[in-house]
Amino acid sequence: MKRIFLFLALCLCSCVSASAQDFHFEDMTASVECLPRINLIVDISQVNKETLTKAEVEIKNFALPDNMVERYHCSIKYRGASSIGYSKKSFALKIEDEQGEKMDANLLGLRLENNWVLDAMAVDRLRMRNRVCFDIWNEISKTPYETDFENRNGTVGKFVEVFINGDYHGLYCLTDKIDRKLLGLKKYKENKGGTNTVRGILYKGVSWGVSSGLLGYDDEANVDDVVWNEFELVYPDDIPSIDTWKPLMDLIDFCSASTPNMEFENNYIAWFYKENLVDFVAFSQLLDVNDNLYKNNFLSTPNIESGHRWLLSPWDMDMSLGGNFDGDYKDETTWLERYIYCAPFNRLYKNNVEGFADDVWERIVDLATSLLTVEKMDERLEAYVSLFM
């Protein structure tokens, strides 16, 4: 544990010292073998959050023969909400072919994909909270149906050192995204006459509010936009309409107070996967994940034509393990009653429907005495500290 605090001190100091030194991609690549290195070749003055900017990316992967450098065309933009205000910004990176069309690439052996995230971790002073939480979530939670990615329900990622036009820019984490392909969601069908049949759906909570608690919504909100109430339509984001938002309306209607308790208790299992809900509550409580319900959460269903059961997948867990929104340490214990203020937990947990609260407690005890003991958590943190050192 002492090494973790030493690493934290080095992180805080390196923000100044690294920028003052003359680190270059080619020189460091030739002399030091450690973390993979990514060099973005781009007019950085043109990069913004709203539009993509053409670029090239060089990836030095020490796991490949002769430490090969992979080169790709790409487009990039800044990503994030409050984090966009930091000087060290995260990037969305889309791999392209020579004609500028999207192209899949298996970056650092993570998976074949064209859409990637370079997470700056600017808020997290330990630079590992999000990755540690996802590593654990991937062990705890699986999709309850088969996918092409071993039922994975979270991102995978590797830590890298990022350069911009050859100049050192800092420690990042390259990750894939929670998307249609990862979760095995069916593509929508394009019909004759210009209509579409919506099948797989993926929403993301983007802010706090009544809607993001699945308790109600403003029915005058624009259904022809990719953002409706406190949710973003992640897929199919190219056809926002009443057809793509109606399934979320139906879910909120079912979870709202207009549904009598008996009807809710008899039918909730047709709308959610109980094991997924139990895992999420136990995981969030044990790791004190604070900013993720339903903001910074994904809701997905693989095919709305054959059923409307929704799966939870977390996102952006910087506010975990004692981390606060501004990077400071949050010296508080987990807020155990957090989940009684949003659906479906407000009834499942509070009323112990079908032993839901008992199942959560059993899962917490199981995880706290196996996967998440103090010793095993120390091992996880020490492994990343050793990698960074």
CSV table of C-alpha atoms in Angstrom, one decimal, residues 29-180:
chain,number,residue,atom,x,y,z
A,29,THR,CA,10.4,4.5,-28.5
A,30,ALA,CA,14.0,3.8,-29.4
A,31,SER,CA,15.3,3.9,-25.9
A,32,VAL,CA,12.7,2.6,-23.4
A,33,GLU,CA,10.4,-0.5,-23.5
A,34,CYS,CA,7.4,-0.2,-21.2
A,35,LEU,CA,3.8,0.9,-21.8
A,36,PRO,CA,2.6,1.0,-25.4
A,37,ARG,CA,2.9,4.4,-27.0
A,38,ILE,CA,0.4,6.2,-29.1
A,39,ASN,CA,1.4,9.2,-31.2
A,40,LEU,CA,-1.4,11.4,-32.6
A,41,ILE,CA,-0.4,13.4,-35.7
A,42,VAL,CA,-2.9,16.2,-36.0
A,43,ASP,CA,-3.4,19.9,-36.1
A,44,ILE,CA,-4.3,20.0,-32.4
A,45,SER,CA,-5.6,23.6,-32.8
A,46,GLN,CA,-8.4,22.3,-34.9
A,47,VAL,CA,-9.6,19.5,-32.5
A,48,ASN,CA,-12.9,20.2,-30.7
A,49,LYS,CA,-15.7,18.3,-29.1
A,50,GLU,CA,-18.3,18.7,-31.7
A,51,THR,CA,-16.7,17.7,-35.0
A,52,LEU,CA,-14.1,15.1,-36.1
A,53,THR,CA,-10.7,16.2,-37.2
A,54,LYS,CA,-8.6,14.2,-39.7
A,55,ALA,CA,-5.4,12.7,-38.1
A,56,GLU,CA,-3.0,9.8,-38.2
A,57,VAL,CA,-2.1,7.5,-35.3
A,58,GLU,CA,1.1,5.6,-34.7
A,59,ILE,CA,1.0,2.8,-32.1
A,60,LYS,CA,4.2,1.4,-30.7
A,61,ASN,CA,3.3,-2.1,-29.4
A,62,PHE,CA,6.2,-3.7,-27.5
A,63,ALA,CA,4.3,-7.0,-27.6
A,64,LEU,CA,4.7,-7.3,-31.4
A,65,PRO,CA,7.8,-8.6,-33.2
A,66,ASP,CA,10.6,-6.1,-33.5
A,67,ASN,CA,8.5,-3.6,-31.4
A,68,MET,CA,6.5,-2.9,-34.6
A,69,VAL,CA,4.9,0.5,-35.1
A,70,GLU,CA,1.3,0.3,-36.5
A,71,ARG,CA,0.0,3.3,-38.5
A,72,TYR,CA,-3.6,4.2,-39.3
A,73,HIS,CA,-5.6,7.0,-40.7
A,74,CYS,CA,-8.2,8.2,-38.3
A,75,SER,CA,-10.4,11.1,-37.1
A,76,ILE,CA,-10.4,12.4,-33.6
A,77,LYS,CA,-12.4,14.7,-31.3
A,78,TYR,CA,-12.4,15.6,-27.7
A,79,ARG,CA,-14.8,13.8,-25.5
A,80,GLY,CA,-16.3,14.1,-22.0
A,81,ALA,CA,-18.6,16.5,-20.1
A,82,SER,CA,-17.1,18.3,-17.1
A,83,SER,CA,-13.7,16.8,-17.9
A,84,ILE,CA,-13.6,18.8,-21.2
A,85,GLY,CA,-12.5,21.8,-19.1
A,86,TYR,CA,-9.1,20.2,-18.1
A,87,SER,CA,-6.0,20.8,-20.1
A,88,LYS,CA,-5.4,17.1,-20.4
A,89,LYS,CA,-8.4,16.0,-22.5
A,90,SER,CA,-9.8,12.7,-23.5
A,91,PHE,CA,-10.1,11.7,-27.2
A,92,ALA,CA,-12.6,9.8,-29.2
A,93,LEU,CA,-10.6,8.0,-32.0
A,94,LYS,CA,-12.2,6.5,-35.1
A,95,ILE,CA,-10.0,4.3,-37.4
A,96,GLU,CA,-10.4,4.9,-41.1
A,97,ASP,CA,-9.1,3.5,-44.4
A,98,GLU,CA,-7.3,5.7,-47.0
A,99,GLN,CA,-10.7,6.8,-48.4
A,100,GLY,CA,-11.8,8.1,-45.0
A,101,GLU,CA,-14.3,5.2,-44.5
A,102,LYS,CA,-14.5,3.6,-41.1
A,103,MET,CA,-12.3,0.6,-40.7
A,104,ASP,CA,-12.0,-2.0,-37.9
A,105,ALA,CA,-8.6,-2.5,-36.3
A,106,ASN,CA,-7.5,-4.7,-33.3
A,107,LEU,CA,-5.6,-2.1,-31.3
A,108,LEU,CA,-3.3,-3.7,-28.7
A,109,GLY,CA,-5.2,-7.0,-29.0
A,110,LEU,CA,-8.3,-5.6,-27.3
A,111,ARG,CA,-10.8,-6.4,-30.0
A,112,LEU,CA,-11.6,-5.7,-33.7
A,113,GLU,CA,-13.3,-2.2,-33.7
A,114,ASN,CA,-13.1,1.2,-35.3
A,115,ASN,CA,-14.3,3.4,-32.5
A,116,TRP,CA,-12.0,3.9,-29.5
A,117,VAL,CA,-11.5,6.0,-26.4
A,118,LEU,CA,-8.3,7.6,-25.1
A,119,ASP,CA,-9.2,8.3,-21.5
A,120,ALA,CA,-7.2,11.1,-20.0
A,121,MET,CA,-8.1,10.2,-16.4
A,122,ALA,CA,-7.5,13.9,-15.6
A,123,VAL,CA,-9.8,13.9,-12.6
A,124,ASP,CA,-8.5,10.7,-11.1
A,125,ARG,CA,-5.2,11.3,-9.4
A,126,LEU,CA,-4.5,7.6,-9.1
A,127,ARG,CA,-5.1,7.2,-12.9
A,128,MET,CA,-6.7,3.8,-12.4
A,129,ARG,CA,-10.1,3.9,-10.7
A,130,ASN,CA,-12.2,3.5,-13.9
A,131,ARG,CA,-10.0,0.7,-15.2
A,132,VAL,CA,-9.9,-1.2,-11.8
A,133,CYS,CA,-13.7,-0.9,-11.5
A,134,PHE,CA,-14.3,-2.2,-15.0
A,135,ASP,CA,-11.8,-5.1,-14.5
A,136,ILE,CA,-13.9,-6.1,-11.5
A,137,TRP,CA,-17.3,-5.5,-13.2
A,138,ASN,CA,-16.2,-7.8,-16.1
A,139,GLU,CA,-15.5,-10.6,-13.6
A,140,ILE,CA,-18.8,-10.0,-11.7
A,141,SER,CA,-21.3,-9.4,-14.5
A,142,LYS,CA,-22.0,-11.1,-17.9
A,143,THR,CA,-24.7,-10.6,-20.4
A,144,PRO,CA,-27.5,-13.1,-19.8
A,145,TYR,CA,-27.4,-14.1,-23.5
A,146,GLU,CA,-24.6,-15.1,-25.9
A,147,THR,CA,-22.5,-12.5,-27.6
A,148,ASP,CA,-19.4,-12.5,-29.9
A,149,PHE,CA,-17.3,-11.2,-26.9
A,150,GLU,CA,-17.7,-13.9,-24.3
A,151,ASN,CA,-20.7,-12.2,-22.8
A,152,ARG,CA,-18.7,-9.2,-21.7
A,153,ASN,CA,-20.7,-6.4,-20.2
A,154,GLY,CA,-18.0,-3.8,-19.8
A,155,THR,CA,-15.0,-2.2,-21.5
A,156,VAL,CA,-11.5,-3.6,-21.7
A,157,GLY,CA,-8.5,-1.3,-21.8
A,158,LYS,CA,-4.7,-0.9,-21.6
A,159,PHE,CA,-2.7,1.9,-20.3
A,160,VAL,CA,-0.6,3.8,-22.8
A,161,GLU,CA,1.6,6.9,-23.1
A,162,VAL,CA,0.2,9.4,-25.5
A,163,PHE,CA,2.2,11.8,-27.7
A,164,ILE,CA,0.8,14.6,-29.9
A,165,ASN,CA,2.9,15.3,-33.0
A,166,GLY,CA,5.8,13.5,-31.2
A,167,ASP,CA,5.6,15.5,-28.0
A,168,TYR,CA,4.8,13.7,-24.7
A,169,HIS,CA,1.3,14.3,-23.5
A,170,GLY,CA,0.7,11.9,-20.6
A,171,LEU,CA,-0.6,8.6,-19.3
A,172,TYR,CA,-3.9,7.5,-20.9
A,173,CYS,CA,-6.0,4.4,-21.0
A,174,LEU,CA,-7.0,3.1,-24.4
A,175,THR,CA,-10.4,1.4,-24.1
A,176,ASP,CA,-13.1,0.0,-26.3
A,177,LYS,CA,-16.7,1.3,-26.0
A,178,ILE,CA,-19.9,-0.2,-24.8
A,179,ASP,CA,-21.8,-0.4,-28.1
A,180,ARG,CA,-24.1,-2.4,-30.2
